[in-house]
JSON list of C-alpha atoms in Angstrom, two decimals:
[
{"chain": "A", "resi": 29, "resn": "MET", "atom": "CA", "xyz": [-16.10, -14.08, 11.30]},
{"chain": "A", "resi": 30, "resn": "GLN", "atom": "CA", "xyz": [-15.19, -12.72, 8.07]},
{"chain": "A", "resi": 31, "resn": "TYR", "atom": "CA", "xyz": [-15.78, -9.09, 9.71]},
{"chain": "A", "resi": 32, "resn": "GLN", "atom": "CA", "xyz": [-14.09, -7.08, 12.28]},
{"chain": "A", "resi": 33, "resn": "LYS", "atom": "CA", "xyz": [-16.52, -4.75, 11.86]},
{"chain": "A", "resi": 34, "resn": "HIS", "atom": "CA", "xyz": [-20.37, -5.35, 12.41]},
{"chain": "A", "resi": 35, "resn": "PHE", "atom": "CA", "xyz": [-23.61, -2.72, 12.71]},
{"chain": "A", "resi": 36, "resn": "SER", "atom": "CA", "xyz": [-26.75, -2.83, 13.91]},
{"chain": "A", "resi": 37, "resn": "ILE", "atom": "CA", "xyz": [-29.92, -2.42, 12.40]},
{"chain": "A", "resi": 38, "resn": "ALA", "atom": "CA", "xyz": [-29.51, 1.62, 13.66]},
{"chain": "A", "resi": 39, "resn": "GLU", "atom": "CA", "xyz": [-25.23, 2.32, 13.41]},
{"chain": "A", "resi": 40, "resn": "ALA", "atom": "CA", "xyz": [-26.04, 0.97, 9.96]},
{"chain": "A", "resi": 41, "resn": "GLN", "atom": "CA", "xyz": [-29.34, 3.40, 8.96]},
{"chain": "A", "resi": 42, "resn": "ALA", "atom": "CA", "xyz": [-27.52, 6.58, 11.15]},
{"chain": "A", "resi": 43, "resn": "GLU", "atom": "CA", "xyz": [-23.88, 5.87, 8.71]},
{"chain": "A", "resi": 44, "resn": "LEU", "atom": "CA", "xyz": [-25.90, 5.45, 5.30]},
{"chain": "A", "resi": 45, "resn": "ARG", "atom": "CA", "xyz": [-27.49, 8.67, 5.92]},
{"chain": "A", "resi": 46, "resn": "ILE", "atom": "CA", "xyz": [-23.86, 9.97, 6.34]},
{"chain": "A", "resi": 47, "resn": "VAL", "atom": "CA", "xyz": [-22.41, 8.18, 3.67]},
{"chain": "A", "resi": 48, "resn": "MET", "atom": "CA", "xyz": [-25.31, 8.69, 0.66]},
{"chain": "A", "resi": 49, "resn": "PRO", "atom": "CA", "xyz": [-24.28, 11.72, -0.84]},
{"chain": "A", "resi": 50, "resn": "LEU", "atom": "CA", "xyz": [-20.58, 9.40, -1.45]},
{"chain": "A", "resi": 51, "resn": "ILE", "atom": "CA", "xyz": [-22.84, 6.61, -3.05]},
{"chain": "A", "resi": 52, "resn": "GLN", "atom": "CA", "xyz": [-24.07, 9.52, -4.89]},
{"chain": "A", "resi": 53, "resn": "LYS", "atom": "CA", "xyz": [-21.43, 10.32, -5.91]},
{"chain": "A", "resi": 54, "resn": "LEU", "atom": "CA", "xyz": [-19.81, 6.82, -6.64]},
{"chain": "A", "resi": 55, "resn": "ALA", "atom": "CA", "xyz": [-22.60, 6.26, -9.50]},
{"chain": "A", "resi": 56, "resn": "GLU", "atom": "CA", "xyz": [-22.00, 9.46, -11.15]},
{"chain": "A", "resi": 57, "resn": "LEU", "atom": "CA", "xyz": [-18.71, 8.77, -11.52]},
{"chain": "A", "resi": 58, "resn": "LYS", "atom": "CA", "xyz": [-19.76, 5.62, -12.82]},
{"chain": "A", "resi": 59, "resn": "LYS", "atom": "CA", "xyz": [-21.65, 6.38, -15.03]},
{"chain": "A", "resi": 60, "resn": "ILE", "atom": "CA", "xyz": [-19.13, 9.18, -16.62]},
{"chain": "A", "resi": 61, "resn": "LEU", "atom": "CA", "xyz": [-15.91, 6.99, -16.45]},
{"chain": "A", "resi": 62, "resn": "ASP", "atom": "CA", "xyz": [-18.69, 4.25, -18.90]},
{"chain": "A", "resi": 63, "resn": "ALA", "atom": "CA", "xyz": [-19.12, 7.09, -20.83]},
{"chain": "A", "resi": 64, "resn": "ARG", "atom": "CA", "xyz": [-16.04, 7.64, -21.51]},
{"chain": "A", "resi": 65, "resn": "GLY", "atom": "CA", "xyz": [-15.55, 3.37, -22.19]},
{"chain": "A", "resi": 66, "resn": "TYR", "atom": "CA", "xyz": [-13.52, 2.99, -18.98]},
{"chain": "A", "resi": 67, "resn": "ASP", "atom": "CA", "xyz": [-13.75, -0.03, -17.54]},
{"chain": "A", "resi": 68, "resn": "ILE", "atom": "CA", "xyz": [-13.39, 0.83, -13.63]},
{"chain": "A", "resi": 69, "resn": "TYR", "atom": "CA", "xyz": [-13.05, -3.40, -13.19]},
{"chain": "A", "resi": 70, "resn": "HIS", "atom": "CA", "xyz": [-9.87, -3.39, -15.24]},
{"chain": "A", "resi": 71, "resn": "HIS", "atom": "CA", "xyz": [-8.49, 0.27, -14.92]},
{"chain": "A", "resi": 72, "resn": "GLN", "atom": "CA", "xyz": [-8.11, 0.67, -18.78]},
{"chain": "A", "resi": 73, "resn": "TYR", "atom": "CA", "xyz": [-9.34, 2.60, -22.18]},
{"chain": "A", "resi": 74, "resn": "PHE", "atom": "CA", "xyz": [-11.18, -0.12, -24.13]},
{"chain": "A", "resi": 75, "resn": "GLY", "atom": "CA", "xyz": [-8.01, -0.21, -26.69]},
{"chain": "A", "resi": 76, "resn": "GLY", "atom": "CA", "xyz": [-5.49, 2.18, -24.77]},
{"chain": "A", "resi": 77, "resn": "MET", "atom": "CA", "xyz": [-2.52, 0.97, -23.23]},
{"chain": "A", "resi": 78, "resn": "GLY", "atom": "CA", "xyz": [-1.71, 1.26, -19.71]},
{"chain": "A", "resi": 79, "resn": "PRO", "atom": "CA", "xyz": [-4.26, 3.35, -17.73]},
{"chain": "A", "resi": 80, "resn": "ASN", "atom": "CA", "xyz": [-5.57, 5.28, -20.77]},
{"chain": "A", "resi": 81, "resn": "GLY", "atom": "CA", "xyz": [-3.26, 5.53, -22.66]},
{"chain": "A", "resi": 82, "resn": "TYR", "atom": "CA", "xyz": [-1.39, 8.02, -21.66]},
{"chain": "A", "resi": 83, "resn": "GLY", "atom": "CA", "xyz": [0.23, 6.67, -18.41]},
{"chain": "A", "resi": 84, "resn": "VAL", "atom": "CA", "xyz": [-2.29, 7.74, -15.15]},
{"chain": "A", "resi": 85, "resn": "PHE", "atom": "CA", "xyz": [-5.63, 7.25, -14.97]},
{"chain": "A", "resi": 86, "resn": "PRO", "atom": "CA", "xyz": [-8.84, 10.66, -14.92]},
{"chain": "A", "resi": 87, "resn": "ARG", "atom": "CA", "xyz": [-9.55, 12.64, -12.04]},
{"chain": "A", "resi": 88, "resn": "GLU", "atom": "CA", "xyz": [-13.06, 10.64, -11.96]},
{"chain": "A", "resi": 89, "resn": "MET", "atom": "CA", "xyz": [-11.31, 7.28, -11.23]},
{"chain": "A", "resi": 90, "resn": "GLU", "atom": "CA", "xyz": [-9.33, 9.12, -8.56]},
{"chain": "A", "resi": 91, "resn": "GLU", "atom": "CA", "xyz": [-12.18, 10.21, -7.05]},
{"chain": "A", "resi": 92, "resn": "LEU", "atom": "CA", "xyz": [-13.86, 6.65, -7.38]},
{"chain": "A", "resi": 93, "resn": "VAL", "atom": "CA", "xyz": [-10.85, 4.81, -5.85]},
{"chain": "A", "resi": 94, "resn": "GLU", "atom": "CA", "xyz": [-10.83, 7.34, -2.76]},
{"chain": "A", "resi": 95, "resn": "ILE", "atom": "CA", "xyz": [-14.46, 7.48, -1.82]},
{"chain": "A", "resi": 96, "resn": "ILE", "atom": "CA", "xyz": [-14.68, 3.26, -2.29]},
{"chain": "A", "resi": 97, "resn": "ARG", "atom": "CA", "xyz": [-11.19, 3.36, 0.32]},
{"chain": "A", "resi": 98, "resn": "ASP", "atom": "CA", "xyz": [-13.67, 6.09, 2.53]},
{"chain": "A", "resi": 99, "resn": "LEU", "atom": "CA", "xyz": [-16.69, 3.49, 2.91]},
{"chain": "A", "resi": 100, "resn": "ALA", "atom": "CA", "xyz": [-13.74, 0.81, 3.28]},
{"chain": "A", "resi": 101, "resn": "GLU", "atom": "CA", "xyz": [-12.29, 1.77, 5.79]},
{"chain": "A", "resi": 102, "resn": "ARG", "atom": "CA", "xyz": [-15.62, 3.05, 7.61]},
{"chain": "A", "resi": 103, "resn": "GLY", "atom": "CA", "xyz": [-16.59, -1.08, 7.37]},
{"chain": "A", "resi": 104, "resn": "ILE", "atom": "CA", "xyz": [-19.10, -0.66, 4.29]},
{"chain": "A", "resi": 105, "resn": "GLU", "atom": "CA", "xyz": [-18.36, -2.79, 1.53]},
{"chain": "A", "resi": 106, "resn": "VAL", "atom": "CA", "xyz": [-18.48, -1.64, -2.10]},
{"chain": "A", "resi": 107, "resn": "LYS", "atom": "CA", "xyz": [-20.61, -3.96, -3.74]},
{"chain": "A", "resi": 108, "resn": "ASP", "atom": "CA", "xyz": [-21.46, -2.55, -7.61]},
{"chain": "A", "resi": 109, "resn": "PRO", "atom": "CA", "xyz": [-20.13, 1.53, -7.71]},
{"chain": "A", "resi": 110, "resn": "GLY", "atom": "CA", "xyz": [-22.51, 2.22, -10.44]},
{"chain": "A", "resi": 111, "resn": "LYS", "atom": "CA", "xyz": [-25.74, 1.58, -8.84]},
{"chain": "A", "resi": 112, "resn": "GLY", "atom": "CA", "xyz": [-24.96, 2.35, -5.75]},
{"chain": "A", "resi": 113, "resn": "LEU", "atom": "CA", "xyz": [-24.89, -1.21, -3.81]},
{"chain": "A", "resi": 114, "resn": "ILE", "atom": "CA", "xyz": [-23.21, -1.39, -0.17]},
{"chain": "A", "resi": 115, "resn": "ASP", "atom": "CA", "xyz": [-23.66, -3.68, 2.15]},
{"chain": "A", "resi": 116, "resn": "PHE", "atom": "CA", "xyz": [-23.38, -3.31, 5.96]},
{"chain": "A", "resi": 117, "resn": "PRO", "atom": "CA", "xyz": [-21.88, -6.44, 7.46]},
{"chain": "A", "resi": 118, "resn": "HIS", "atom": "CA", "xyz": [-24.14, -7.17, 10.76]},
{"chain": "A", "resi": 119, "resn": "ILE", "atom": "CA", "xyz": [-24.30, -10.61, 13.11]},
{"chain": "A", "resi": 120, "resn": "ARG", "atom": "CA", "xyz": [-27.81, -12.00, 13.56]},
{"chain": "A", "resi": 121, "resn": "ALA", "atom": "CA", "xyz": [-29.65, -12.82, 16.51]},
{"chain": "A", "resi": 122, "resn": "ASN", "atom": "CA", "xyz": [-28.67, -16.28, 15.88]},
{"chain": "A", "resi": 123, "resn": "GLY", "atom": "CA", "xyz": [-25.02, -15.78, 15.45]},
{"chain": "A", "resi": 124, "resn": "ASP", "atom": "CA", "xyz": [-24.84, -15.58, 11.56]},
{"chain": "A", "resi": 125, "resn": "GLU", "atom": "CA", "xyz": [-22.73, -13.19, 9.85]},
{"chain": "A", "resi": 126, "resn": "VAL", "atom": "CA", "xyz": [-24.78, -11.06, 7.24]},
{"chain": "A", "resi": 127, "resn": "TYR", "atom": "CA", "xyz": [-24.92, -8.36, 5.39]},
{"chain": "A", "resi": 128, "resn": "LEU", "atom": "CA", "xyz": [-27.83, -5.06, 5.59]},
{"chain": "A", "resi": 129, "resn": "CYS", "atom": "CA", "xyz": [-28.08, -4.49, 1.93]},
{"chain": "A", "resi": 130, "resn": "TYR", "atom": "CA", "xyz": [-29.18, -1.17, 0.47]},
{"chain": "A", "resi": 131, "resn": "ILE", "atom": "CA", "xyz": [-29.06, 0.29, -3.68]},
{"chain": "A", "resi": 132, "resn": "LEU", "atom": "CA", "xyz": [-29.62, 3.44, -4.23]},
{"chain": "A", "resi": 133, "resn": "GLY", "atom": "CA", "xyz": [-32.71, 4.95, -4.42]},
{"chain": "A", "resi": 134, "resn": "GLU", "atom": "CA", "xyz": [-33.91, 3.22, -1.03]},
{"chain": "A", "resi": 135, "resn": "HIS", "atom": "CA", "xyz": [-35.18, 5.70, 1.38]},
{"chain": "A", "resi": 136, "resn": "GLU", "atom": "CA", "xyz": [-33.31, 3.48, 3.81]},
{"chain": "A", "resi": 137, "resn": "ILE", "atom": "CA", "xyz": [-31.88, -0.24, 4.20]},
{"chain": "A", "resi": 138, "resn": "VAL", "atom": "CA", "xyz": [-34.87, -1.97, 3.91]},
{"chain": "A", "resi": 139, "resn": "ALA", "atom": "CA", "xyz": [-33.13, -5.66, 2.90]},
{"chain": "A", "resi": 140, "resn": "TRP", "atom": "CA", "xyz": [-30.76, -8.23, 4.30]},
{"chain": "A", "resi": 141, "resn": "HIS", "atom": "CA", "xyz": [-29.02, -11.16, 2.76]},
{"chain": "A", "resi": 142, "resn": "PRO", "atom": "CA", "xyz": [-26.57, -14.04, 3.26]},
{"chain": "A", "resi": 143, "resn": "LEU", "atom": "CA", "xyz": [-23.33, -13.12, 2.80]},
{"chain": "A", "resi": 144, "resn": "GLU", "atom": "CA", "xyz": [-23.01, -15.88, -0.20]},
{"chain": "A", "resi": 145, "resn": "GLY", "atom": "CA", "xyz": [-26.06, -14.95, -1.08]},
{"chain": "A", "resi": 146, "resn": "GLY", "atom": "CA", "xyz": [-25.97, -11.72, -2.69]},
{"chain": "A", "resi": 147, "resn": "PHE", "atom": "CA", "xyz": [-28.02, -9.22, -4.09]},
{"chain": "A", "resi": 148, "resn": "ALA", "atom": "CA", "xyz": [-30.49, -12.12, -5.70]},
{"chain": "A", "resi": 149, "resn": "ALA", "atom": "CA", "xyz": [-31.10, -13.71, -2.04]},
{"chain": "A", "resi": 150, "resn": "ARG", "atom": "CA", "xyz": [-32.02, -10.27, -0.78]},
{"chain": "A", "resi": 151, "resn": "LYS", "atom": "CA", "xyz": [-34.99, -10.64, 1.59]},
{"chain": "A", "resi": 152, "resn": "SER", "atom": "CA", "xyz": [-36.55, -8.42, 4.27]},
{"chain": "A", "resi": 153, "resn": "ILE", "atom": "CA", "xyz": [-34.87, -6.15, 7.39]},
{"chain": "A", "resi": 154, "resn": "ASN", "atom": "CA", "xyz": [-38.04, -7.84, 9.32]},
{"chain": "A", "resi": 155, "resn": "GLU", "atom": "CA", "xyz": [-37.51, -11.19, 8.15]},
{"chain": "A", "resi": 156, "resn": "LEU", "atom": "CA", "xyz": [-33.58, -10.23, 10.14]}
]
C-alpha cells in the first residue's frame, strides 16, 4: 500500500464538510498569486530573483502552503489548488488502493479513480 491512512466513503464525506472552506481558500489564494505573476510550482515571480526579488514569499503563498500542509496531515492529497482538486486515499472492496476524488463545485464526493489514472480516469462513486 502506498498510503498509511485510508478513508471510508463516509469518513471522506465527513472530512470534506470540515475542509471545504480550506479548499475554497486554496483556490482563492492560487487565483491571487496567479494574477500577480507568481508561479506556485516554481516558488518565484516570473522575472524575479529569489522568491519574489526580496527574499521573502508573499503572505498568500505562506497561507497556501500552510493549508496544503494541514490537508496533508489529515491524509488528503492536493492535486490542483486552483481547481480545488483533492483526493482521499481509499481501499476498494477488492483490495485495490484508489482515490476518492473531489473538485471544488461538487457538493460531495461523487467520483473515484485509480492511483495512476488521475482526474481523466474518474468514475462514478456508484461504480466503486
